[in-house]
mmCIF file of C-alpha atoms in Angstrom:
data_model
loop_
_atom_site.group_PDB
_atom_site.id
_atom_site.type_symbol
_atom_site.label_atom_id
_atom_site.label_comp_id
_atom_site.label_asym_id
_atom_site.label_seq_id
_atom_site.Cartn_x
_atom_site.Cartn_y
_atom_site.Cartn_z
ATOM 1 C CA MET A 1 14.186 -8.258 -20.764
ATOM 2 C CA HIS A 2 15.716 -4.827 -21.401
ATOM 3 C CA SER A 3 19.327 -4.433 -22.420
ATOM 4 C CA SER A 4 21.979 -2.975 -19.921
ATOM 5 C CA SER A 5 22.761 -0.211 -22.449
ATOM 6 C CA LEU A 6 19.021 0.653 -22.384
ATOM 7 C CA THR A 7 18.848 0.647 -18.334
ATOM 8 C CA LEU A 8 21.929 2.979 -18.354
ATOM 9 C CA ARG A 9 20.121 5.133 -20.645
ATOM 10 C CA ARG A 10 17.162 5.295 -18.399
ATOM 11 C CA PHE A 11 19.304 6.152 -15.278
ATOM 12 C CA PHE A 12 21.441 8.935 -16.832
ATOM 13 C CA CYS A 13 18.869 10.814 -18.602
ATOM 14 C CA PHE A 14 16.022 11.254 -15.995
ATOM 15 C CA ASN A 15 17.202 14.540 -15.103
ATOM 16 C CA VAL A 16 18.373 16.328 -18.317
ATOM 17 C CA SER A 17 17.337 19.741 -18.453
ATOM 18 C CA ALA A 18 13.808 19.899 -20.077
ATOM 19 C CA SER A 19 14.774 23.598 -21.981
ATOM 20 C CA ALA A 20 16.137 21.697 -25.085
ATOM 21 C CA SER A 21 13.363 19.676 -25.435
ATOM 22 C CA ALA A 22 9.929 21.791 -24.619
ATOM 23 C CA SER A 23 9.354 22.538 -27.875
ATOM 24 C CA THR A 24 5.671 21.879 -27.369
ATOM 25 C CA SER A 25 2.867 22.462 -30.156
ATOM 26 C CA SER A 26 1.443 25.905 -29.772
ATOM 27 C CA LYS A 27 -2.254 24.522 -30.352
ATOM 28 C CA LYS A 28 -2.157 22.037 -27.719
ATOM 29 C CA LYS A 29 -2.282 22.537 -23.820
ATOM 30 C CA PRO A 30 0.835 21.354 -21.854
ATOM 31 C CA VAL A 31 -0.236 18.746 -19.247
ATOM 32 C CA VAL A 32 2.308 17.290 -16.878
ATOM 33 C CA PHE A 33 1.700 14.144 -14.980
ATOM 34 C CA LEU A 34 2.902 12.917 -11.798
ATOM 35 C CA GLY A 35 2.641 9.319 -10.879
ATOM 36 C CA SER A 36 4.771 6.525 -9.872
ATOM 37 C CA PRO A 37 3.352 2.847 -9.107
ATOM 38 C CA GLN A 38 1.900 0.410 -11.332
ATOM 39 C CA VAL A 39 -1.549 1.795 -10.835
ATOM 40 C CA SER A 40 -0.858 5.139 -11.769
ATOM 41 C CA ALA A 41 0.306 3.813 -15.551
ATOM 42 C CA THR A 42 -3.298 3.517 -16.133
ATOM 43 C CA VAL A 43 -3.931 6.922 -15.708
ATOM 44 C CA LEU A 44 -0.765 7.717 -17.942
ATOM 45 C CA ASP A 45 -2.065 5.543 -20.645
ATOM 46 C CA ALA A 46 -5.492 7.101 -20.405
ATOM 47 C CA LEU A 47 -3.807 10.661 -20.993
ATOM 48 C CA LEU A 48 -1.407 9.698 -23.605
ATOM 49 C CA ASN A 49 -4.128 7.872 -25.844
ATOM 50 C CA SER A 50 -6.388 10.843 -25.308
ATOM 51 C CA SER A 51 -3.555 13.165 -26.366
ATOM 52 C CA ALA A 52 -3.268 11.211 -29.436
ATOM 53 C CA SER A 53 -6.683 11.609 -30.755
ATOM 54 C CA PRO A 54 -7.260 13.644 -33.779
ATOM 55 C CA ASN A 55 -9.317 16.388 -32.096
ATOM 56 C CA SER A 56 -7.216 16.596 -28.898
ATOM 57 C CA ASN A 57 -6.371 19.918 -27.337
ATOM 58 C CA PHE A 58 -3.466 19.194 -24.939
ATOM 59 C CA GLU A 59 -0.414 16.771 -24.865
ATOM 60 C CA VAL A 60 1.464 15.143 -22.071
ATOM 61 C CA ALA A 61 4.533 17.675 -21.867
ATOM 62 C CA ALA A 62 6.382 15.778 -19.302
ATOM 63 C CA ILE A 63 6.054 13.086 -16.657
ATOM 64 C CA VAL A 64 7.294 13.350 -12.984
ATOM 65 C CA THR A 65 7.525 10.424 -10.921
ATOM 66 C CA GLN A 66 9.857 8.942 -7.911
ATOM 67 C CA PRO A 67 13.520 8.408 -8.278
ATOM 68 C CA PRO A 68 14.667 4.817 -9.243
ATOM 69 C CA SER A 69 14.682 2.777 -6.330
ATOM 70 C CA LYS A 70 15.240 -0.707 -5.149
ATOM 71 C CA ARG A 71 12.609 -3.194 -6.423
ATOM 72 C CA GLU A 72 12.314 -7.024 -6.797
ATOM 73 C CA ARG A 73 12.908 -7.872 -3.289
ATOM 74 C CA GLY A 74 15.885 -5.420 -2.982
ATOM 75 C CA ARG A 75 18.386 -6.999 -5.596
ATOM 76 C CA LYS A 76 18.223 -4.423 -8.333
ATOM 77 C CA VAL A 77 17.679 -0.519 -8.619
ATOM 78 C CA LEU A 78 14.963 0.190 -10.975
ATOM 79 C CA PRO A 79 13.035 3.059 -12.393
ATOM 80 C CA SER A 80 9.560 3.841 -11.081
ATOM 81 C CA HIS A 81 6.979 1.517 -12.992
ATOM 82 C CA VAL A 82 5.296 4.628 -14.780
ATOM 83 C CA ALA A 83 9.162 5.848 -15.738
ATOM 84 C CA GLU A 84 9.511 2.691 -17.196
ATOM 85 C CA HIS A 85 5.983 2.586 -18.663
ATOM 86 C CA ALA A 86 6.621 5.808 -20.254
ATOM 87 C CA LEU A 87 9.900 4.755 -21.919
ATOM 88 C CA ASN A 88 8.217 1.591 -23.218
ATOM 89 C CA TRP A 89 5.923 4.211 -25.043
ATOM 90 C CA GLY A 90 8.677 6.069 -26.238
ATOM 91 C CA PHE A 91 8.161 8.877 -24.407
ATOM 92 C CA PRO A 92 11.414 11.259 -24.307
ATOM 93 C CA SER A 93 13.981 10.463 -21.430
ATOM 94 C CA ASP A 94 14.791 13.985 -20.958
ATOM 95 C CA LEU A 95 10.922 14.706 -20.120
ATOM 96 C CA ILE A 96 10.787 12.376 -17.177
ATOM 97 C CA PHE A 97 11.665 13.936 -14.134
ATOM 98 C CA THR A 98 12.460 12.271 -10.986
ATOM 99 C CA PRO A 99 13.404 14.722 -8.284
ATOM 100 C CA GLU A 100 13.702 13.439 -4.665
ATOM 101 C CA ARG A 101 11.599 16.193 -3.739
ATOM 102 C CA ALA A 102 9.091 18.382 -5.692
ATOM 103 C CA GLY A 103 10.297 21.467 -4.266
ATOM 104 C CA GLU A 104 14.150 21.214 -5.569
ATOM 105 C CA GLU A 105 14.720 24.455 -7.548
ATOM 106 C CA ALA A 106 16.385 22.691 -10.452
ATOM 107 C CA PHE A 107 13.131 20.737 -10.944
ATOM 108 C CA LEU A 108 10.870 23.454 -10.240
ATOM 109 C CA SER A 109 12.940 25.672 -12.865
ATOM 110 C CA ASN A 110 12.478 22.877 -15.810
ATOM 111 C CA LEU A 111 8.734 22.863 -14.972
ATOM 112 C CA ARG A 112 8.362 26.397 -15.657
ATOM 113 C CA ASP A 113 10.280 26.034 -18.615
ATOM 114 C CA LEU A 114 7.530 23.987 -19.824
ATOM 115 C CA GLN A 115 4.622 26.281 -18.994
ATOM 116 C CA PRO A 116 2.040 23.698 -18.011
ATOM 117 C CA GLU A 117 -1.670 24.654 -18.286
ATOM 118 C CA LEU A 118 -2.317 21.511 -15.804
ATOM 119 C CA CYS A 119 -0.513 18.967 -13.699
ATOM 120 C CA VAL A 120 -2.254 15.786 -12.836
ATOM 121 C CA THR A 121 -1.348 13.499 -10.016
ATOM 122 C CA ALA A 122 -2.167 10.092 -9.378
ATOM 123 C CA ALA A 123 -0.290 8.312 -6.621
ATOM 124 C CA TYR A 124 2.913 10.247 -7.125
ATOM 125 C CA GLY A 125 4.265 10.122 -3.178
ATOM 126 C CA ASN A 126 5.687 13.302 -2.974
ATOM 127 C CA ILE A 127 4.205 16.359 -1.049
ATOM 128 C CA LEU A 128 3.803 19.281 -3.464
ATOM 129 C CA PRO A 129 4.819 22.556 -2.040
ATOM 130 C CA THR A 130 2.947 25.948 -2.721
ATOM 131 C CA LYS A 131 5.913 26.914 -5.047
ATOM 132 C CA PHE A 132 5.129 24.147 -7.156
ATOM 133 C CA LEU A 133 1.501 24.380 -7.250
ATOM 134 C CA LYS A 134 1.524 28.168 -8.420
ATOM 135 C CA ILE A 135 3.361 27.330 -11.433
ATOM 136 C CA PRO A 136 0.532 25.374 -13.816
ATOM 137 C CA LEU A 137 -2.185 27.974 -14.967
ATOM 138 C CA LEU A 138 -5.185 25.883 -14.498
ATOM 139 C CA GLY A 139 -3.729 24.305 -11.102
ATOM 140 C CA THR A 140 -3.209 20.581 -10.351
ATOM 141 C CA VAL A 141 -5.909 17.950 -9.899
ATOM 142 C CA ASN A 142 -5.446 14.627 -8.105
ATOM 143 C CA ILE A 143 -7.131 11.007 -8.679
ATOM 144 C CA HIS A 144 -7.736 9.859 -5.086
ATOM 145 C CA PRO A 145 -8.886 6.385 -4.346
ATOM 146 C CA SER A 146 -12.001 7.361 -1.867
ATOM 147 C CA LEU A 147 -15.031 9.236 -1.991
ATOM 148 C CA LEU A 148 -13.734 12.518 -0.471
ATOM 149 C CA PRO A 149 -13.609 13.652 2.277
ATOM 150 C CA LEU A 150 -13.870 10.176 3.467
ATOM 151 C CA TYR A 151 -10.168 8.585 3.815
ATOM 152 C CA ARG A 152 -8.080 11.284 3.206
ATOM 153 C CA GLY A 153 -4.469 9.979 3.397
ATOM 154 C CA ALA A 154 -1.736 7.480 2.239
ATOM 155 C CA ALA A 155 -3.880 4.441 2.510
ATOM 156 C CA PRO A 156 -7.438 4.934 1.776
ATOM 157 C CA VAL A 157 -8.058 1.309 0.005
ATOM 158 C CA GLN A 158 -6.252 -0.302 2.865
ATOM 159 C CA ARG A 159 -8.260 1.675 5.416
ATOM 160 C CA ALA A 160 -11.573 1.528 3.604
ATOM 161 C CA LEU A 161 -11.171 -2.388 3.069
ATOM 162 C CA GLN A 162 -10.015 -2.903 6.983
ATOM 163 C CA ASP A 163 -13.214 -0.973 7.917
ATOM 164 C CA GLY A 164 -15.410 -3.476 5.828
ATOM 165 C CA VAL A 165 -17.110 -0.824 3.687
ATOM 166 C CA LYS A 166 -19.585 -1.593 1.027
ATOM 167 C CA GLU A 167 -18.979 0.938 -1.123
ATOM 168 C CA THR A 168 -15.870 3.215 -1.858
ATOM 169 C CA GLY A 169 -15.133 5.315 -4.987
ATOM 170 C CA VAL A 170 -12.644 7.669 -6.701
ATOM 171 C CA SER A 171 -12.746 11.333 -6.592
ATOM 172 C CA LEU A 172 -11.090 13.756 -9.115
ATOM 173 C CA ALA A 173 -10.160 17.084 -6.807
ATOM 174 C CA PHE A 174 -8.096 20.461 -7.382
ATOM 175 C CA THR A 175 -4.774 20.009 -5.168
ATOM 176 C CA VAL A 176 -4.158 22.319 -2.190
ATOM 177 C CA ARG A 177 -1.408 22.475 0.348
ATOM 178 C CA ALA A 178 -3.491 20.524 2.918
ATOM 179 C CA LEU A 179 -3.562 16.798 2.449
ATOM 180 C CA ASP A 180 -6.324 15.691 -0.195
ATOM 181 C CA ALA A 181 -8.313 18.729 1.226
ATOM 182 C CA GLY A 182 -9.180 20.420 -2.298
ATOM 183 C CA PRO A 183 -12.403 21.078 -4.146
ATOM 184 C CA VAL A 184 -14.022 18.024 -5.618
ATOM 185 C CA ILE A 185 -14.849 18.456 -9.340
ATOM 186 C CA ALA A 186 -16.146 14.815 -9.699
ATOM 187 C CA TYR A 187 -16.513 11.654 -8.011
ATOM 188 C CA GLU A 188 -17.608 7.986 -9.045
ATOM 189 C CA ARG A 189 -19.111 5.440 -6.745
ATOM 190 C CA VAL A 190 -17.800 1.859 -6.564
ATOM 191 C CA GLU A 191 -19.438 -1.286 -4.735
ATOM 192 C CA VAL A 192 -17.128 -3.162 -2.837
ATOM 193 C CA ASP A 193 -17.387 -6.966 -3.082
ATOM 194 C CA ASP A 194 -17.029 -8.957 0.400
ATOM 195 C CA HIS A 195 -14.056 -10.848 -1.134
ATOM 196 C CA ILE A 196 -11.931 -8.254 -3.185
ATOM 197 C CA LYS A 197 -8.562 -7.732 -1.947
ATOM 198 C CA ALA A 198 -6.908 -4.132 -1.841
ATOM 199 C CA PRO A 199 -4.660 -4.717 -4.781
ATOM 200 C CA ASP A 200 -7.360 -5.337 -7.170
ATOM 201 C CA LEU A 201 -10.102 -2.822 -5.673
ATOM 202 C CA LEU A 202 -6.893 -0.151 -6.436
ATOM 203 C CA GLU A 203 -6.534 -1.086 -9.851
ATOM 204 C CA LEU A 204 -10.285 -0.488 -10.312
ATOM 205 C CA LEU A 205 -10.639 2.733 -8.579
ATOM 206 C CA PHE A 206 -7.402 3.938 -11.093
ATOM 207 C CA SER A 207 -9.288 2.752 -13.758
ATOM 208 C CA GLU A 208 -12.478 4.509 -13.065
ATOM 209 C CA GLY A 209 -10.429 7.504 -11.998
ATOM 210 C CA SER A 210 -8.780 7.791 -15.476
ATOM 211 C CA ASN A 211 -12.472 7.809 -16.999
ATOM 212 C CA LEU A 212 -13.585 10.160 -14.723
ATOM 213 C CA LEU A 213 -10.424 12.368 -15.677
ATOM 214 C CA ILE A 214 -10.608 12.354 -19.334
ATOM 215 C CA ARG A 215 -14.264 13.169 -19.259
ATOM 216 C CA GLU A 216 -13.750 16.373 -16.820
ATOM 217 C CA LEU A 217 -10.575 17.509 -18.757
ATOM 218 C CA PRO A 218 -13.001 19.540 -21.288
ATOM 219 C CA SER A 219 -14.586 21.371 -17.888
ATOM 220 C CA ILE A 220 -11.077 21.917 -16.330
ATOM 221 C CA PHE A 221 -9.501 23.357 -19.488
ATOM 222 C CA ASP A 222 -12.449 25.810 -19.874
ATOM 223 C CA GLY A 223 -12.601 26.761 -16.505
ATOM 224 C CA SER A 224 -16.032 25.461 -15.670
ATOM 225 C CA ALA A 225 -14.498 22.845 -13.426
ATOM 226 C CA LYS A 226 -13.460 25.664 -10.840
ATOM 227 C CA GLU A 227 -16.869 27.072 -10.915
ATOM 228 C CA LYS A 228 -18.602 23.511 -10.500
ATOM 229 C CA ALA A 229 -15.929 21.964 -8.025
ATOM 230 C CA GLN A 230 -17.747 21.431 -4.328
ATOM 231 C CA PRO A 231 -15.666 22.540 -1.410
ATOM 232 C CA GLN A 232 -15.400 19.161 1.166
ATOM 233 C CA ASP A 233 -17.404 19.162 4.329
ATOM 234 C CA ASP A 234 -14.364 19.311 6.893
ATOM 235 C CA SER A 235 -16.914 17.684 9.663
ATOM 236 C CA LYS A 236 -16.896 14.541 7.828
ATOM 237 C CA VAL A 237 -13.473 14.019 7.201
ATOM 238 C CA THR A 238 -11.761 10.536 7.943
ATOM 239 C CA LEU A 239 -8.177 9.791 7.498
ATOM 240 C CA ALA A 240 -6.644 6.849 6.081
ATOM 241 C CA PRO A 241 -2.778 6.888 7.518
ATOM 242 C CA LYS A 242 -0.218 4.830 6.191
ATOM 243 C CA VAL A 243 -0.130 0.897 7.030
ATOM 244 C CA THR A 244 2.713 0.016 8.823
ATOM 245 C CA PRO A 245 4.545 -3.605 9.293
ATOM 246 C CA GLU A 246 3.690 -4.071 12.655
ATOM 247 C CA GLU A 247 0.148 -3.814 11.717
ATOM 248 C CA SER A 248 0.450 -7.185 10.025
ATOM 249 C CA TRP A 249 0.003 -9.512 12.741
ATOM 250 C CA LEU A 250 -3.508 -10.958 13.363
ATOM 251 C CA SER A 251 -4.931 -11.641 16.963
ATOM 252 C CA PHE A 252 -7.366 -14.539 16.818
ATOM 253 C CA ASP A 253 -9.000 -13.072 19.780
ATOM 254 C CA GLN A 254 -10.862 -10.607 17.583
ATOM 255 C CA GLU A 255 -14.012 -11.872 15.677
ATOM 256 C CA ALA A 256 -13.430 -13.237 11.887
ATOM 257 C CA LEU A 257 -14.966 -10.689 10.063
ATOM 258 C CA VAL A 258 -12.497 -8.272 11.550
ATOM 259 C CA LEU A 259 -9.673 -10.446 10.539
ATOM 260 C CA HIS A 260 -10.913 -11.564 7.390
ATOM 261 C CA ASN A 261 -11.248 -7.514 6.334
ATOM 262 C CA LYS A 262 -7.534 -7.000 7.660
ATOM 263 C CA VAL A 263 -6.469 -10.006 5.037
ATOM 264 C CA ARG A 264 -7.943 -8.281 2.361
ATOM 265 C CA ALA A 265 -6.912 -4.648 3.219
ATOM 266 C CA PHE A 266 -3.461 -5.691 3.663
ATOM 267 C CA ALA A 267 -2.990 -7.962 0.606
ATOM 268 C CA GLY A 268 0.538 -7.504 -1.126
ATOM 269 C CA TRP A 269 1.724 -5.304 1.271
ATOM 270 C CA PRO A 270 2.695 -5.532 3.985
ATOM 271 C CA GLY A 271 0.151 -8.809 4.183
ATOM 272 C CA THR A 272 -1.041 -10.661 7.535
ATOM 273 C CA ARG A 273 1.103 -13.014 9.625
ATOM 274 C CA ALA A 274 -0.214 -15.175 12.441
ATOM 275 C CA LYS A 275 1.822 -17.681 15.051
ATOM 276 C CA ILE A 276 0.306 -20.972 15.441
ATOM 277 C CA ALA A 277 1.656 -23.787 17.229
ATOM 278 C CA VAL A 278 2.322 -27.322 15.917
ATOM 279 C CA PHE A 279 2.063 -30.560 17.911
ATOM 280 C CA ASP A 280 3.368 -33.975 17.520
ATOM 281 C CA GLU A 281 1.415 -36.288 19.292
ATOM 282 C CA THR A 282 3.978 -39.261 18.943
ATOM 283 C CA ASN A 283 6.668 -37.494 20.698
ATOM 284 C CA GLY A 284 5.140 -34.423 22.354
ATOM 285 C CA GLN A 285 7.149 -32.201 20.514
ATOM 286 C CA ARG A 286 5.889 -28.495 19.913
ATOM 287 C CA GLU A 287 6.866 -26.034 17.301
ATOM 288 C CA ILE A 288 5.854 -22.425 16.650
ATOM 289 C CA LEU A 289 5.049 -21.678 12.926
ATOM 290 C CA GLU A 290 4.870 -18.204 11.845
ATOM 291 C CA LEU A 291 2.398 -18.123 8.569
ATOM 292 C CA LYS A 292 1.505 -15.720 6.149
ATOM 293 C CA ILE A 293 -2.230 -15.643 5.626
ATOM 294 C CA ILE A 294 -3.140 -14.916 2.123
ATOM 295 C CA THR A 295 -6.798 -15.758 1.498
ATOM 296 C CA THR A 296 -9.637 -16.277 4.128
ATOM 297 C CA ARG A 297 -13.161 -16.039 4.311
ATOM 298 C CA VAL A 298 -15.729 -15.826 7.082
ATOM 299 C CA SER A 299 -17.342 -19.416 7.988
ATOM 300 C CA ASN A 300 -21.118 -19.703 7.459
ATOM 301 C CA ARG A 301 -21.318 -22.452 9.838
ATOM 302 C CA GLY A 302 -23.295 -20.154 12.334
ATOM 303 C CA ASN A 303 -21.894 -19.680 16.193
ATOM 304 C CA ILE A 304 -19.856 -22.628 17.353
ATOM 305 C CA GLN A 305 -18.913 -23.778 20.756
ATOM 306 C CA ARG A 306 -15.202 -22.713 21.563
ATOM 307 C CA ASN A 307 -13.365 -25.869 22.498
ATOM 308 C CA GLU A 308 -10.992 -25.595 25.624
ATOM 309 C CA ASP A 309 -7.839 -26.475 23.558
ATOM 310 C CA ASP A 310 -8.385 -24.082 20.707
ATOM 311 C CA ASP A 311 -7.486 -26.458 18.105
ATOM 312 C CA ILE A 312 -7.328 -25.255 14.522
ATOM 313 C CA THR A 313 -9.229 -28.019 12.602
ATOM 314 C CA PHE A 314 -9.772 -28.492 8.852
ATOM 315 C CA ILE A 315 -12.730 -28.940 6.510
ATOM 316 C CA LYS A 316 -12.155 -29.511 2.620
ATOM 317 C CA GLY A 317 -10.209 -26.734 1.255
ATOM 318 C CA ALA A 318 -9.803 -24.387 4.344
ATOM 319 C CA LEU A 319 -8.177 -24.670 7.874
ATOM 320 C CA VAL A 320 -10.953 -23.204 10.465
ATOM 321 C CA ILE A 321 -9.430 -21.046 13.409
ATOM 322 C CA PRO A 322 -11.563 -20.419 16.240
ATOM 323 C CA CYS A 323 -11.783 -16.464 16.574
ATOM 324 C CA GLY A 324 -13.370 -14.114 18.872
ATOM 325 C CA GLY A 325 -17.162 -13.741 19.633
ATOM 326 C CA CYS A 326 -17.537 -17.363 18.781
ATOM 327 C CA SER A 327 -17.018 -16.969 15.670
ATOM 328 C CA GLU A 328 -14.205 -18.918 12.666
ATOM 329 C CA LEU A 329 -12.237 -17.851 10.169
ATOM 330 C CA GLU A 330 -11.890 -19.907 7.087
ATOM 331 C CA VAL A 331 -7.810 -19.769 5.789
ATOM 332 C CA LEU A 332 -7.990 -20.779 2.092
ATOM 333 C CA GLU A 333 -4.165 -19.990 1.126
ATOM 334 C CA VAL A 334 -1.230 -19.649 3.403
ATOM 335 C CA GLN A 335 2.642 -19.010 2.750
ATOM 336 C CA LEU A 336 5.630 -20.091 4.922
ATOM 337 C CA PRO A 337 8.499 -18.311 5.283
ATOM 338 C CA GLY A 338 10.745 -18.528 2.218
ATOM 339 C CA LYS A 339 8.230 -20.713 0.278
ATOM 340 C CA LYS A 340 5.465 -20.475 -2.059
ATOM 341 C CA VAL A 341 1.558 -19.904 -1.643
ATOM 342 C CA VAL A 342 -0.197 -23.011 -1.114
ATOM 343 C CA ASN A 343 -3.882 -23.870 -0.664
ATOM 344 C CA ALA A 344 -5.003 -25.308 2.729
ATOM 345 C CA ASP A 345 -5.054 -28.763 1.735
ATOM 346 C CA ALA A 346 -1.538 -28.900 0.489
ATOM 347 C CA PHE A 347 -0.656 -27.240 3.667
ATOM 348 C CA ARG A 348 -2.361 -29.739 5.623
ATOM 349 C CA ASN A 349 -0.627 -32.603 3.968
ATOM 350 C CA GLY A 350 2.895 -31.169 4.915
ATOM 351 C CA LEU A 351 1.791 -31.521 8.479
ATOM 352 C CA ARG A 352 2.083 -35.224 8.101
ATOM 353 C CA GLY A 353 -0.542 -35.710 10.744
ATOM 354 C CA ARG A 354 0.541 -33.130 13.356
ATOM 355 C CA LYS A 355 -2.138 -30.961 15.005
ATOM 356 C CA LEU A 356 -2.768 -27.244 14.870
ATOM 357 C CA LYS A 357 -3.560 -25.006 17.801
ATOM 358 C CA LYS A 358 -3.799 -21.352 18.129
ATOM 359 C CA LEU A 359 -1.554 -19.134 20.365
#
């Protein structure tokens, strides 16, 4: 737990001018890192650790991240995960910048004062204007969690899982004004497990991306990365638009595999939700429950005969929901509004004999 004085120091020191603290070593190339969520901290760790090695020829001269925002269910305004992580490393608070927009002149002035050789972005979350991209001598490189030109956009991991891909990867590419369209320096392929969820896959890809970045830094610094970087094939572009809360509803008219992939893709945020009917046969009462569907699998019992009443049944460890195409979705974990996540057996016990039907 951080003290209130430390929290205040963090809030008031983010946007202090860097000019007073930009005394970087003349022997080391200044690199500026841009990132915001927890997965970005993996990349920051890799850069800080590599820069601290005896034979390193670069240093992290500054960090750029999103401004403090409401987190922990909106109760507190807190620094971004990357800002918090950097401060825990002992990184100078006056070299952590949190502009609302990356095109703000005061911020760009501070960035110019640092004279960065290279900028590195990893899930920064802000559009970089041309006047930003012109500042670093060697350009800006981005770690993107897909095999570009596939899944350009804000939600590459979620959309890839939603599509049920068996393979994805992470790309290291130069940043240009067009979204995720720059030449690709290198990439790493990753097999996708049938049950991995978006947060875990995202963490894995940024871990691989960190290794890729450190491996390719020498070629970026000596200029050979510019020569070997491959232009993207625009004919193969697919897009990964931002996920919206409205997409979180499940429709059991779709096949179980489609729904299972959606549950994996939207895990964490926004999650997946469904409405089911609860019947009490003793008094005939009917109630509609809204459930958050946490963990699923596709039933391997083969094709089934759809019962007329669309009953939701139970097997050990799962509630079984009939879906489109004579398929079944086995739901292993659920969450009621305001309650903790429970497994299917615990949920069944809470029904006290009442029956479930899909709507």
